[in-house]
mmCIF file with all atom_site columns, C-alpha atoms in Angstrom:
data_model
loop_
_atom_site.group_PDB
_atom_site.id
_atom_site.type_symbol
_atom_site.label_atom_id
_atom_site.label_alt_id
_atom_site.label_comp_id
_atom_site.label_asym_id
_atom_site.label_entity_id
_atom_site.label_seq_id
_atom_site.pdbx_PDB_ins_code
_atom_site.Cartn_x
_atom_site.Cartn_y
_atom_site.Cartn_z
_atom_site.occupancy
_atom_site.B_iso_or_equiv
_atom_site.pdbx_formal_charge
_atom_site.auth_seq_id
_atom_site.auth_comp_id
_atom_site.auth_asym_id
_atom_site.auth_atom_id
_atom_site.pdbx_PDB_model_num
ATOM 1   C CA . GLN A 1 1   ? 0.048   0.219  -0.273  1.00 0.00 ? 1   GLN A CA 1
ATOM 2   C CA . GLU A 1 2   ? 0.786   3.790  -0.300  1.00 0.00 ? 2   GLU A CA 1
ATOM 3   C CA . GLN A 1 3   ? 3.727   4.239  2.410   1.00 0.00 ? 3   GLN A CA 1
ATOM 4   C CA . LEU A 1 4   ? 6.331   7.200  3.706   1.00 0.00 ? 4   LEU A CA 1
ATOM 5   C CA . VAL A 1 5   ? 8.705   6.187  6.272   1.00 0.00 ? 5   VAL A CA 1
ATOM 6   C CA . GLU A 1 6   ? 10.964  8.881  8.058   1.00 0.00 ? 6   GLU A CA 1
ATOM 7   C CA . SER A 1 7   ? 13.805  8.432  9.413   1.00 0.00 ? 7   SER A CA 1
ATOM 8   C CA . GLY A 1 8   ? 17.219  9.945  10.811  1.00 0.00 ? 8   GLY A CA 1
ATOM 9   C CA . GLY A 1 9   ? 15.632  11.755 13.874  1.00 0.00 ? 9   GLY A CA 1
ATOM 10  C CA . GLY A 1 10  ? 17.346  12.240 17.230  1.00 0.00 ? 10  GLY A CA 1
ATOM 11  C CA . VAL A 1 11  ? 18.932  14.557 19.582  1.00 0.00 ? 11  VAL A CA 1
ATOM 12  C CA . VAL A 1 12  ? 21.101  17.281 18.533  1.00 0.00 ? 12  VAL A CA 1
ATOM 13  C CA . GLN A 1 13  ? 22.776  20.568 19.992  1.00 0.00 ? 13  GLN A CA 1
ATOM 14  C CA . PRO A 1 14  ? 22.035  23.985 18.627  1.00 0.00 ? 14  PRO A CA 1
ATOM 15  C CA . GLY A 1 15  ? 24.036  24.913 15.621  1.00 0.00 ? 15  GLY A CA 1
ATOM 16  C CA . ARG A 1 16  ? 24.544  21.342 14.151  1.00 0.00 ? 16  ARG A CA 1
ATOM 17  C CA . SER A 1 17  ? 23.176  19.788 11.515  1.00 0.00 ? 17  SER A CA 1
ATOM 18  C CA . LEU A 1 18  ? 20.904  16.712 10.564  1.00 0.00 ? 18  LEU A CA 1
ATOM 19  C CA . ARG A 1 19  ? 19.736  14.897 7.624   1.00 0.00 ? 19  ARG A CA 1
ATOM 20  C CA . LEU A 1 20  ? 15.955  13.320 7.563   1.00 0.00 ? 20  LEU A CA 1
ATOM 21  C CA . SER A 1 21  ? 14.998  11.120 5.022   1.00 0.00 ? 21  SER A CA 1
ATOM 22  C CA . CYS A 1 22  ? 11.565  9.651  4.253   1.00 0.00 ? 22  CYS A CA 1
ATOM 23  C CA . ALA A 1 23  ? 11.332  6.310  2.280   1.00 0.00 ? 23  ALA A CA 1
ATOM 24  C CA . ALA A 1 24  ? 8.399   6.232  -0.085  1.00 0.00 ? 24  ALA A CA 1
ATOM 25  C CA . SER A 1 25  ? 6.880   2.843  -1.404  1.00 0.00 ? 25  SER A CA 1
ATOM 26  C CA . GLY A 1 26  ? 3.570   1.740  -3.277  1.00 0.00 ? 26  GLY A CA 1
ATOM 27  C CA . PHE A 1 27  ? 3.129   4.622  -5.676  1.00 0.00 ? 27  PHE A CA 1
ATOM 28  C CA . THR A 1 28  ? 5.009   6.419  -8.622  1.00 0.00 ? 28  THR A CA 1
ATOM 29  C CA . PHE A 1 29  ? 6.895   8.525  -6.363  1.00 0.00 ? 29  PHE A CA 1
ATOM 30  C CA . SER A 1 30  ? 8.654   10.789 -9.512  1.00 0.00 ? 30  SER A CA 1
ATOM 31  C CA . SER A 1 31  ? 5.064   11.897 -10.071 1.00 0.00 ? 31  SER A CA 1
ATOM 32  C CA . TYR A 1 32  ? 4.009   13.645 -7.100  1.00 0.00 ? 32  TYR A CA 1
ATOM 33  C CA . ALA A 1 33  ? 5.198   17.013 -5.097  1.00 0.00 ? 33  ALA A CA 1
ATOM 34  C CA . MET A 1 34  ? 6.146   16.063 -1.463  1.00 0.00 ? 34  MET A CA 1
ATOM 35  C CA . HIS A 1 35  ? 6.173   18.136 1.540   1.00 0.00 ? 35  HIS A CA 1
ATOM 36  C CA . TRP A 1 36  ? 7.714   18.342 4.715   1.00 0.00 ? 36  TRP A CA 1
ATOM 37  C CA . VAL A 1 37  ? 5.470   19.238 7.768   1.00 0.00 ? 37  VAL A CA 1
ATOM 38  C CA . ARG A 1 38  ? 6.276   19.689 11.653  1.00 0.00 ? 38  ARG A CA 1
ATOM 39  C CA . GLN A 1 39  ? 4.586   19.630 14.967  1.00 0.00 ? 39  GLN A CA 1
ATOM 40  C CA . ALA A 1 40  ? 6.313   20.700 18.050  1.00 0.00 ? 40  ALA A CA 1
ATOM 41  C CA . PRO A 1 41  ? 5.544   19.014 21.140  1.00 0.00 ? 41  PRO A CA 1
ATOM 42  C CA . GLY A 1 42  ? 1.947   19.489 22.202  1.00 0.00 ? 42  GLY A CA 1
ATOM 43  C CA . LYS A 1 43  ? 1.587   22.105 19.705  1.00 0.00 ? 43  LYS A CA 1
ATOM 44  C CA . GLY A 1 44  ? 0.178   22.469 16.372  1.00 0.00 ? 44  GLY A CA 1
ATOM 45  C CA . VAL A 1 45  ? 1.050   21.750 12.644  1.00 0.00 ? 45  VAL A CA 1
ATOM 46  C CA . GLU A 1 46  ? 3.282   23.774 10.838  1.00 0.00 ? 46  GLU A CA 1
ATOM 47  C CA . TRP A 1 47  ? 4.331   23.266 7.264   1.00 0.00 ? 47  TRP A CA 1
ATOM 48  C CA . VAL A 1 48  ? 7.876   23.510 6.393   1.00 0.00 ? 48  VAL A CA 1
ATOM 49  C CA . ALA A 1 49  ? 8.690   23.236 3.049   1.00 0.00 ? 49  ALA A CA 1
ATOM 50  C CA . VAL A 1 50  ? 7.597   21.514 -0.455  1.00 0.00 ? 50  VAL A CA 1
ATOM 51  C CA . ILE A 1 51  ? 9.710   20.075 -3.316  1.00 0.00 ? 51  ILE A CA 1
ATOM 52  C CA . SER A 1 52  ? 7.768   19.588 -6.983  1.00 0.00 ? 52  SER A CA 1
ATOM 53  C CA . TYR A 1 53  ? 7.708   16.304 -8.869  1.00 0.00 ? 53  TYR A CA 1
ATOM 54  C CA . ASP A 1 54  ? 10.814  16.541 -10.661 1.00 0.00 ? 54  ASP A CA 1
ATOM 55  C CA . GLY A 1 55  ? 12.740  18.749 -8.016  1.00 0.00 ? 55  GLY A CA 1
ATOM 56  C CA . SER A 1 56  ? 12.923  21.912 -9.953  1.00 0.00 ? 56  SER A CA 1
ATOM 57  C CA . TYR A 1 57  ? 10.622  23.802 -7.667  1.00 0.00 ? 57  TYR A CA 1
ATOM 58  C CA . LYS A 1 58  ? 11.351  24.063 -3.830  1.00 0.00 ? 58  LYS A CA 1
ATOM 59  C CA . ASN A 1 59  ? 9.556   26.459 -1.386  1.00 0.00 ? 59  ASN A CA 1
ATOM 60  C CA . TYR A 1 60  ? 10.268  26.741 2.672   1.00 0.00 ? 60  TYR A CA 1
ATOM 61  C CA . VAL A 1 61  ? 8.494   28.715 5.662   1.00 0.00 ? 61  VAL A CA 1
ATOM 62  C CA . ASP A 1 62  ? 10.448  31.766 6.439   1.00 0.00 ? 62  ASP A CA 1
ATOM 63  C CA . SER A 1 63  ? 11.642  30.448 9.746   1.00 0.00 ? 63  SER A CA 1
ATOM 64  C CA . VAL A 1 64  ? 13.730  27.726 7.867   1.00 0.00 ? 64  VAL A CA 1
ATOM 65  C CA . ARG A 1 65  ? 14.825  29.151 4.540   1.00 0.00 ? 65  ARG A CA 1
ATOM 66  C CA . GLY A 1 66  ? 18.132  29.405 4.455   1.00 0.00 ? 66  GLY A CA 1
ATOM 67  C CA . ARG A 1 67  ? 18.826  27.124 7.053   1.00 0.00 ? 67  ARG A CA 1
ATOM 68  C CA . PHE A 1 68  ? 16.798  23.647 5.576   1.00 0.00 ? 68  PHE A CA 1
ATOM 69  C CA . THR A 1 69  ? 17.333  22.354 2.095   1.00 0.00 ? 69  THR A CA 1
ATOM 70  C CA . VAL A 1 70  ? 14.811  19.678 0.735   1.00 0.00 ? 70  VAL A CA 1
ATOM 71  C CA . SER A 1 71  ? 15.729  17.187 -1.829  1.00 0.00 ? 71  SER A CA 1
ATOM 72  C CA . ARG A 1 72  ? 14.794  14.016 -3.806  1.00 0.00 ? 72  ARG A CA 1
ATOM 73  C CA . ASP A 1 73  ? 16.242  11.073 -5.390  1.00 0.00 ? 73  ASP A CA 1
ATOM 74  C CA . THR A 1 74  ? 13.879  9.525  -7.795  1.00 0.00 ? 74  THR A CA 1
ATOM 75  C CA . SER A 1 75  ? 16.084  6.576  -8.159  1.00 0.00 ? 75  SER A CA 1
ATOM 76  C CA . LYS A 1 76  ? 15.955  5.876  -4.537  1.00 0.00 ? 76  LYS A CA 1
ATOM 77  C CA . ASN A 1 77  ? 12.208  6.944  -3.923  1.00 0.00 ? 77  ASN A CA 1
ATOM 78  C CA . ALA A 1 78  ? 13.662  9.158  -1.108  1.00 0.00 ? 78  ALA A CA 1
ATOM 79  C CA . LEU A 1 79  ? 12.966  12.418 -0.019  1.00 0.00 ? 79  LEU A CA 1
ATOM 80  C CA . TYR A 1 80  ? 15.315  14.194 2.218   1.00 0.00 ? 80  TYR A CA 1
ATOM 81  C CA . LEU A 1 81  ? 15.998  17.751 4.395   1.00 0.00 ? 81  LEU A CA 1
ATOM 82  C CA . GLN A 1 82  ? 18.808  19.020 5.218   1.00 0.00 ? 82  GLN A CA 1
ATOM 83  C CA . MET A 1 83  ? 18.609  20.698 8.418   1.00 0.00 ? 83  MET A CA 1
ATOM 84  C CA . ASN A 1 84  ? 21.603  23.088 9.456   1.00 0.00 ? 84  ASN A CA 1
ATOM 85  C CA . SER A 1 85  ? 22.039  25.735 12.370  1.00 0.00 ? 85  SER A CA 1
ATOM 86  C CA . LEU A 1 86  ? 19.129  23.939 14.205  1.00 0.00 ? 86  LEU A CA 1
ATOM 87  C CA . ARG A 1 87  ? 17.698  26.219 16.761  1.00 0.00 ? 87  ARG A CA 1
ATOM 88  C CA . THR A 1 88  ? 15.573  24.798 19.513  1.00 0.00 ? 88  THR A CA 1
ATOM 89  C CA . GLU A 1 89  ? 12.710  26.140 18.100  1.00 0.00 ? 89  GLU A CA 1
ATOM 90  C CA . ASP A 1 90  ? 13.253  23.367 15.546  1.00 0.00 ? 90  ASP A CA 1
ATOM 91  C CA . THR A 1 91  ? 12.346  21.065 18.406  1.00 0.00 ? 91  THR A CA 1
ATOM 92  C CA . ALA A 1 92  ? 9.373   19.058 16.788  1.00 0.00 ? 92  ALA A CA 1
ATOM 93  C CA . VAL A 1 93  ? 8.056   15.412 15.048  1.00 0.00 ? 93  VAL A CA 1
ATOM 94  C CA . TYR A 1 94  ? 8.644   15.964 11.445  1.00 0.00 ? 94  TYR A CA 1
ATOM 95  C CA . TYR A 1 95  ? 6.729   14.459 9.075   1.00 0.00 ? 95  TYR A CA 1
ATOM 96  C CA . CYS A 1 96  ? 6.764   13.899 5.177   1.00 0.00 ? 96  CYS A CA 1
ATOM 97  C CA . ALA A 1 97  ? 3.645   14.007 3.199   1.00 0.00 ? 97  ALA A CA 1
ATOM 98  C CA . ARG A 1 98  ? 2.504   13.466 -0.181  1.00 0.00 ? 98  ARG A CA 1
ATOM 99  C CA . ASP A 1 99  ? 0.695   16.368 -2.264  1.00 0.00 ? 99  ASP A CA 1
ATOM 100 C CA . GLN A 1 100 ? -2.426  14.909 -3.197  1.00 0.00 ? 100 GLN A CA 1
ATOM 101 C CA . ALA A 1 101 ? -2.676  16.507 -6.782  1.00 0.00 ? 101 ALA A CA 1
ATOM 102 C CA . GLY A 1 102 ? 0.041   14.586 -8.632  1.00 0.00 ? 102 GLY A CA 1
ATOM 103 C CA . GLY A 1 103 ? 2.218   15.487 -11.807 1.00 0.00 ? 103 GLY A CA 1
ATOM 104 C CA . SER A 1 104 ? 3.128   18.954 -12.017 1.00 0.00 ? 104 SER A CA 1
ATOM 105 C CA . GLY A 1 105 ? -0.033  20.596 -10.258 1.00 0.00 ? 105 GLY A CA 1
ATOM 106 C CA . TYR A 1 106 ? -0.084  21.711 -6.675  1.00 0.00 ? 106 TYR A CA 1
ATOM 107 C CA . LEU A 1 107 ? -3.298  20.690 -4.440  1.00 0.00 ? 107 LEU A CA 1
ATOM 108 C CA . SER A 1 108 ? -1.219  21.383 -1.022  1.00 0.00 ? 108 SER A CA 1
ATOM 109 C CA . VAL A 1 109 ? -3.598  18.785 0.204   1.00 0.00 ? 109 VAL A CA 1
ATOM 110 C CA . PHE A 1 110 ? -1.299  16.300 2.374   1.00 0.00 ? 110 PHE A CA 1
ATOM 111 C CA . ASP A 1 111 ? -3.001  13.076 1.458   1.00 0.00 ? 111 ASP A CA 1
ATOM 112 C CA . ILE A 1 112 ? -0.592  10.660 2.668   1.00 0.00 ? 112 ILE A CA 1
ATOM 113 C CA . TRP A 1 113 ? 1.739   11.233 5.736   1.00 0.00 ? 113 TRP A CA 1
ATOM 114 C CA . GLY A 1 114 ? 4.479   9.109  7.205   1.00 0.00 ? 114 GLY A CA 1
ATOM 115 C CA . GLN A 1 115 ? 4.749   7.928  10.809  1.00 0.00 ? 115 GLN A CA 1
ATOM 116 C CA . GLY A 1 116 ? 6.967   11.046 11.857  1.00 0.00 ? 116 GLY A CA 1
ATOM 117 C CA . THR A 1 117 ? 10.144  11.266 13.401  1.00 0.00 ? 117 THR A CA 1
ATOM 118 C CA . MET A 1 118 ? 11.539  13.164 16.296  1.00 0.00 ? 118 MET A CA 1
ATOM 119 C CA . ILE A 1 119 ? 14.246  15.870 16.359  1.00 0.00 ? 119 ILE A CA 1
ATOM 120 C CA . THR A 1 120 ? 15.243  17.586 19.439  1.00 0.00 ? 120 THR A CA 1
ATOM 121 C CA . VAL A 1 121 ? 17.475  20.123 19.410  1.00 0.00 ? 121 VAL A CA 1
ATOM 122 C CA . SER A 1 122 ? 19.013  20.906 23.042  1.00 0.00 ? 122 SER A CA 1
ATOM 123 C CA . SER A 1 123 ? 22.437  21.298 24.869  1.00 0.00 ? 123 SER A CA 1
ATOM 124 C CA . ASP B 2 1   ? 1.407   34.742 5.392   1.00 0.00 ? 1   ASP B CA 1
ATOM 125 C CA . ILE B 2 2   ? -2.417  33.871 5.939   1.00 0.00 ? 2   ILE B CA 1
ATOM 126 C CA . GLN B 2 3   ? -3.450  33.441 9.414   1.00 0.00 ? 3   GLN B CA 1
ATOM 127 C CA . MET B 2 4   ? -6.078  30.520 10.153  1.00 0.00 ? 4   MET B CA 1
ATOM 128 C CA . THR B 2 5   ? -8.357  31.041 13.411  1.00 0.00 ? 5   THR B CA 1
ATOM 129 C CA . GLN B 2 6   ? -10.067 28.232 14.634  1.00 0.00 ? 6   GLN B CA 1
ATOM 130 C CA . SER B 2 7   ? -13.100 27.998 17.212  1.00 0.00 ? 7   SER B CA 1
ATOM 131 C CA . PRO B 2 8   ? -13.753 27.041 19.537  1.00 0.00 ? 8   PRO B CA 1
ATOM 132 C CA . ALA B 2 9   ? -10.132 25.681 21.053  1.00 0.00 ? 9   ALA B CA 1
ATOM 133 C CA . SER B 2 10  ? -11.765 22.533 22.520  1.00 0.00 ? 10  SER B CA 1
ATOM 134 C CA . LEU B 2 11  ? -15.231 21.299 22.717  1.00 0.00 ? 11  LEU B CA 1
ATOM 135 C CA . SER B 2 12  ? -16.985 18.711 24.898  1.00 0.00 ? 12  SER B CA 1
ATOM 136 C CA . ALA B 2 13  ? -19.732 16.395 23.300  1.00 0.00 ? 13  ALA B CA 1
ATOM 137 C CA . SER B 2 14  ? -21.533 13.261 23.401  1.00 0.00 ? 14  SER B CA 1
ATOM 138 C CA . VAL B 2 15  ? -21.616 10.411 21.007  1.00 0.00 ? 15  VAL B CA 1
ATOM 139 C CA . GLY B 2 16  ? -24.386 11.317 18.594  1.00 0.00 ? 16  GLY B CA 1
ATOM 140 C CA . ASP B 2 17  ? -24.301 15.014 18.898  1.00 0.00 ? 17  ASP B CA 1
ATOM 141 C CA . ARG B 2 18  ? -23.761 17.353 15.864  1.00 0.00 ? 18  ARG B CA 1
ATOM 142 C CA . VAL B 2 19  ? -20.773 19.182 16.076  1.00 0.00 ? 19  VAL B CA 1
ATOM 143 C CA . THR B 2 20  ? -19.608 22.120 14.130  1.00 0.00 ? 20  THR B CA 1
ATOM 144 C CA . ILE B 2 21  ? -16.205 23.763 13.707  1.00 0.00 ? 21  ILE B CA 1
ATOM 145 C CA . THR B 2 22  ? -15.303 26.706 12.349  1.00 0.00 ? 22  THR B CA 1
ATOM 146 C CA . CYS B 2 23  ? -12.297 28.078 10.824  1.00 0.00 ? 23  CYS B CA 1
ATOM 147 C CA . ARG B 2 24  ? -11.574 31.811 9.620   1.00 0.00 ? 24  ARG B CA 1
ATOM 148 C CA . ALA B 2 25  ? -8.620  33.030 7.411   1.00 0.00 ? 25  ALA B CA 1
ATOM 149 C CA . SER B 2 26  ? -7.091  36.532 7.700   1.00 0.00 ? 26  SER B CA 1
ATOM 150 C CA . GLN B 2 27  ? -7.911  36.932 3.756   1.00 0.00 ? 27  GLN B CA 1
ATOM 151 C CA . THR B 2 28  ? -9.922  35.438 1.439   1.00 0.00 ? 28  THR B CA 1
ATOM 152 C CA . ILE B 2 29  ? -8.830  31.832 0.015   1.00 0.00 ? 29  ILE B CA 1
ATOM 153 C CA . SER B 2 30  ? -11.545 31.099 -2.269  1.00 0.00 ? 30  SER B CA 1
ATOM 154 C CA . ARG B 2 31  ? -12.347 27.272 -1.272  1.00 0.00 ? 31  ARG B CA 1
ATOM 155 C CA . TYR B 2 32  ? -8.485  26.257 -0.799  1.00 0.00 ? 32  TYR B CA 1
ATOM 156 C CA . LEU B 2 33  ? -9.385  25.132 2.368   1.00 0.00 ? 33  LEU B CA 1
ATOM 157 C CA . ASN B 2 34  ? -8.749  21.459 3.954   1.00 0.00 ? 34  ASN B CA 1
ATOM 158 C CA . TRP B 2 35  ? -9.694  19.846 7.493   1.00 0.00 ? 35  TRP B CA 1
ATOM 159 C CA . TYR B 2 36  ? -7.564  17.387 8.990   1.00 0.00 ? 36  TYR B CA 1
ATOM 160 C CA . GLN B 2 37  ? -8.019  14.750 12.166  1.00 0.00 ? 37  GLN B CA 1
ATOM 161 C CA . GLN B 2 38  ? -5.397  14.266 14.150  1.00 0.00 ? 38  GLN B CA 1
ATOM 162 C CA . LYS B 2 39  ? -5.306  11.347 17.487  1.00 0.00 ? 39  LYS B CA 1
ATOM 163 C CA . PRO B 2 40  ? -2.955  10.986 19.873  1.00 0.00 ? 40  PRO B CA 1
ATOM 164 C CA . GLY B 2 41  ? 0.725   9.830  18.658  1.00 0.00 ? 41  GLY B CA 1
ATOM 165 C CA . ARG B 2 42  ? -0.580  9.719  15.104  1.00 0.00 ? 42  ARG B CA 1
ATOM 166 C CA . ALA B 2 43  ? -0.254  11.761 12.086  1.00 0.00 ? 43  ALA B CA 1
ATOM 167 C CA . PRO B 2 44  ? -2.887  13.952 10.833  1.00 0.00 ? 44  PRO B CA 1
ATOM 168 C CA . LYS B 2 45  ? -5.282  12.417 8.251   1.00 0.00 ? 45  LYS B CA 1
ATOM 169 C CA . VAL B 2 46  ? -7.012  14.380 5.773   1.00 0.00 ? 46  VAL B CA 1
ATOM 170 C CA . LEU B 2 47  ? -10.782 14.363 5.783   1.00 0.00 ? 47  LEU B CA 1
ATOM 171 C CA . VAL B 2 48  ? -12.260 17.121 3.590   1.00 0.00 ? 48  VAL B CA 1
ATOM 172 C CA . TYR B 2 49  ? -10.165 19.118 0.896   1.00 0.00 ? 49  TYR B CA 1
ATOM 173 C CA . VAL B 2 50  ? -11.168 22.257 -1.079  1.00 0.00 ? 50  VAL B CA 1
ATOM 174 C CA . ALA B 2 51  ? -13.703 23.218 1.315   1.00 0.00 ? 51  ALA B CA 1
ATOM 175 C CA . SER B 2 52  ? -16.191 20.430 0.663   1.00 0.00 ? 52  SER B CA 1
ATOM 176 C CA . THR B 2 53  ? -14.848 17.347 -1.176  1.00 0.00 ? 53  THR B CA 1
ATOM 177 C CA . LEU B 2 54  ? -14.813 14.077 1.243   1.00 0.00 ? 54  LEU B CA 1
ATOM 178 C CA . GLN B 2 55  ? -11.804 12.334 0.897   1.00 0.00 ? 55  GLN B CA 1
ATOM 179 C CA . GLY B 2 56  ? -12.074 8.797  -0.206  1.00 0.00 ? 56  GLY B CA 1
ATOM 180 C CA . GLY B 2 57  ? -12.647 6.429  2.709   1.00 0.00 ? 57  GLY B CA 1
ATOM 181 C CA . VAL B 2 58  ? -14.124 9.034  4.785   1.00 0.00 ? 58  VAL B CA 1
ATOM 182 C CA . PRO B 2 59  ? -17.512 8.470  6.557   1.00 0.00 ? 59  PRO B CA 1
ATOM 183 C CA . SER B 2 60  ? -20.600 10.422 5.402   1.00 0.00 ? 60  SER B CA 1
ATOM 184 C CA . ARG B 2 61  ? -21.092 12.222 8.561   1.00 0.00 ? 61  ARG B CA 1
ATOM 185 C CA . PHE B 2 62  ? -18.417 14.881 8.309   1.00 0.00 ? 62  PHE B CA 1
ATOM 186 C CA . SER B 2 63  ? -18.982 17.462 5.935   1.00 0.00 ? 63  SER B CA 1
ATOM 187 C CA . GLY B 2 64  ? -17.224 20.998 5.181   1.00 0.00 ? 64  GLY B CA 1
ATOM 188 C CA . SER B 2 65  ? -18.740 23.993 3.656   1.00 0.00 ? 65  SER B CA 1
ATOM 189 C CA . GLY B 2 66  ? -17.745 27.344 3.200   1.00 0.00 ? 66  GLY B CA 1
ATOM 190 C CA . SER B 2 67  ? -15.843 29.616 0.689   1.00 0.00 ? 67  SER B CA 1
ATOM 191 C CA . GLY B 2 68  ? -13.746 32.996 1.046   1.00 0.00 ? 68  GLY B CA 1
ATOM 192 C CA . ALA B 2 69  ? -12.633 33.287 4.557   1.00 0.00 ? 69  ALA B CA 1
ATOM 193 C CA . ASP B 2 70  ? -15.115 31.499 6.347   1.00 0.00 ? 70  ASP B CA 1
ATOM 194 C CA . PHE B 2 71  ? -15.520 27.710 7.034   1.00 0.00 ? 71  PHE B CA 1
ATOM 195 C CA . THR B 2 72  ? -17.119 24.814 8.430   1.00 0.00 ? 72  THR B CA 1
ATOM 196 C CA . LEU B 2 73  ? -16.628 21.104 9.695   1.00 0.00 ? 73  LEU B CA 1
ATOM 197 C CA . THR B 2 74  ? -19.683 19.455 10.420  1.00 0.00 ? 74  THR B CA 1
ATOM 198 C CA . ILE B 2 75  ? -20.151 15.875 12.555  1.00 0.00 ? 75  ILE B CA 1
ATOM 199 C CA . SER B 2 76  ? -23.522 14.998 11.640  1.00 0.00 ? 76  SER B CA 1
ATOM 200 C CA . SER B 2 77  ? -23.646 12.395 14.792  1.00 0.00 ? 77  SER B CA 1
ATOM 201 C CA . LEU B 2 78  ? -20.443 11.943 16.767  1.00 0.00 ? 78  LEU B CA 1
ATOM 202 C CA . GLN B 2 79  ? -18.974 8.461  16.843  1.00 0.00 ? 79  GLN B CA 1
ATOM 203 C CA . PRO B 2 80  ? -16.284 6.978  19.787  1.00 0.00 ? 80  PRO B CA 1
ATOM 204 C CA . GLU B 2 81  ? -13.386 7.172  17.212  1.00 0.00 ? 81  GLU B CA 1
ATOM 205 C CA . ASP B 2 82  ? -14.406 10.937 16.379  1.00 0.00 ? 82  ASP B CA 1
ATOM 206 C CA . PHE B 2 83  ? -13.122 12.271 19.324  1.00 0.00 ? 83  PHE B CA 1
ATOM 207 C CA . ALA B 2 84  ? -9.680  13.859 17.938  1.00 0.00 ? 84  ALA B CA 1
ATOM 208 C CA . THR B 2 85  ? -7.991  17.100 17.236  1.00 0.00 ? 85  THR B CA 1
ATOM 209 C CA . TYR B 2 86  ? -8.973  18.768 14.258  1.00 0.00 ? 86  TYR B CA 1
ATOM 210 C CA . TYR B 2 87  ? -6.865  21.440 12.241  1.00 0.00 ? 87  TYR B CA 1
ATOM 211 C CA . CYS B 2 88  ? -8.107  23.470 9.046   1.00 0.00 ? 88  CYS B CA 1
ATOM 212 C CA . GLN B 2 89  ? -5.300  24.297 6.855   1.00 0.00 ? 89  GLN B CA 1
ATOM 213 C CA . GLN B 2 90  ? -5.203  26.648 3.528   1.00 0.00 ? 90  GLN B CA 1
ATOM 214 C CA . SER B 2 91  ? -3.581  25.544 0.665   1.00 0.00 ? 91  SER B CA 1
ATOM 215 C CA . TYR B 2 92  ? -4.490  28.917 -1.449  1.00 0.00 ? 92  TYR B CA 1
ATOM 216 C CA . SER B 2 93  ? -0.812  29.953 -1.342  1.00 0.00 ? 93  SER B CA 1
ATOM 217 C CA . ALA B 2 94  ? 2.225   29.543 0.382   1.00 0.00 ? 94  ALA B CA 1
ATOM 218 C CA . PRO B 2 95  ? 3.450   28.911 3.349   1.00 0.00 ? 95  PRO B CA 1
ATOM 219 C CA . TYR B 2 96  ? 0.501   26.579 3.856   1.00 0.00 ? 96  TYR B CA 1
ATOM 220 C CA . THR B 2 97  ? -0.843  27.502 7.263   1.00 0.00 ? 97  THR B CA 1
ATOM 221 C CA . PHE B 2 98  ? -2.716  25.711 9.661   1.00 0.00 ? 98  PHE B CA 1
ATOM 222 C CA . GLY B 2 99  ? -5.267  26.666 12.275  1.00 0.00 ? 99  GLY B CA 1
ATOM 223 C CA . GLN B 2 100 ? -4.586  26.216 15.893  1.00 0.00 ? 100 GLN B CA 1
ATOM 224 C CA . GLY B 2 101 ? -6.582  23.124 16.102  1.00 0.00 ? 101 GLY B CA 1
ATOM 225 C CA . THR B 2 102 ? -9.785  21.804 17.814  1.00 0.00 ? 102 THR B CA 1
ATOM 226 C CA . LYS B 2 103 ? -9.794  19.158 20.263  1.00 0.00 ? 103 LYS B CA 1
ATOM 227 C CA . LEU B 2 104 ? -12.920 17.563 20.570  1.00 0.00 ? 104 LEU B CA 1
ATOM 228 C CA . ASP B 2 105 ? -13.256 15.423 23.770  1.00 0.00 ? 105 ASP B CA 1
ATOM 229 C CA . ILE B 2 106 ? -16.101 12.873 25.366  1.00 0.00 ? 106 ILE B CA 1
ATOM 230 C CA . LYS B 2 107 ? -18.815 14.800 27.592  1.00 0.00 ? 107 LYS B CA 1
#
């Protein structure tokens, strides 16, 4: 079935880097835009980044722009989030999510989600 | 950025009740409004998209309405599995912001 599985979470000190991965299966990964969404402990949900189906378009929430980079490897059916200069306020569960639209379109409706991976930024 | 404001923040109701949650955008977003349900320790799940289209597999007791800046999610007859937190999300323009959530618990 259609599935997303995140990995790479953990505890990291402020200012350090971490890379998250998201493995996709059960659907044609190369046909969908993909998003990263996060949720701080006990808080609401925040959209973080999007990458187009072909990787040609990327966009970020202002709070991570210049520090985070989203990328994808179609040959591995994998999505990545490189997080640099981490801050305590980046502490959250990070989810990868599929854009429901497929192809070159965007609905920015998140129809398939991973189980999430926890990032704790603390000294 | 478009701000999304949900009300109420929390709601107590009983099985069988009709419940309505509202969401207001800080500017017009046409019908680009989606609703998600989240249970503890789980990822959100989309229920309704583009204001009123029910996601496949979602029970028909869920319905969405609205356009412009004001939207509602209605659960016609609450079932035990509906007790959860509900979020609205605008997909009109990036950043794709969520409301703060409405926690629905058992009275």
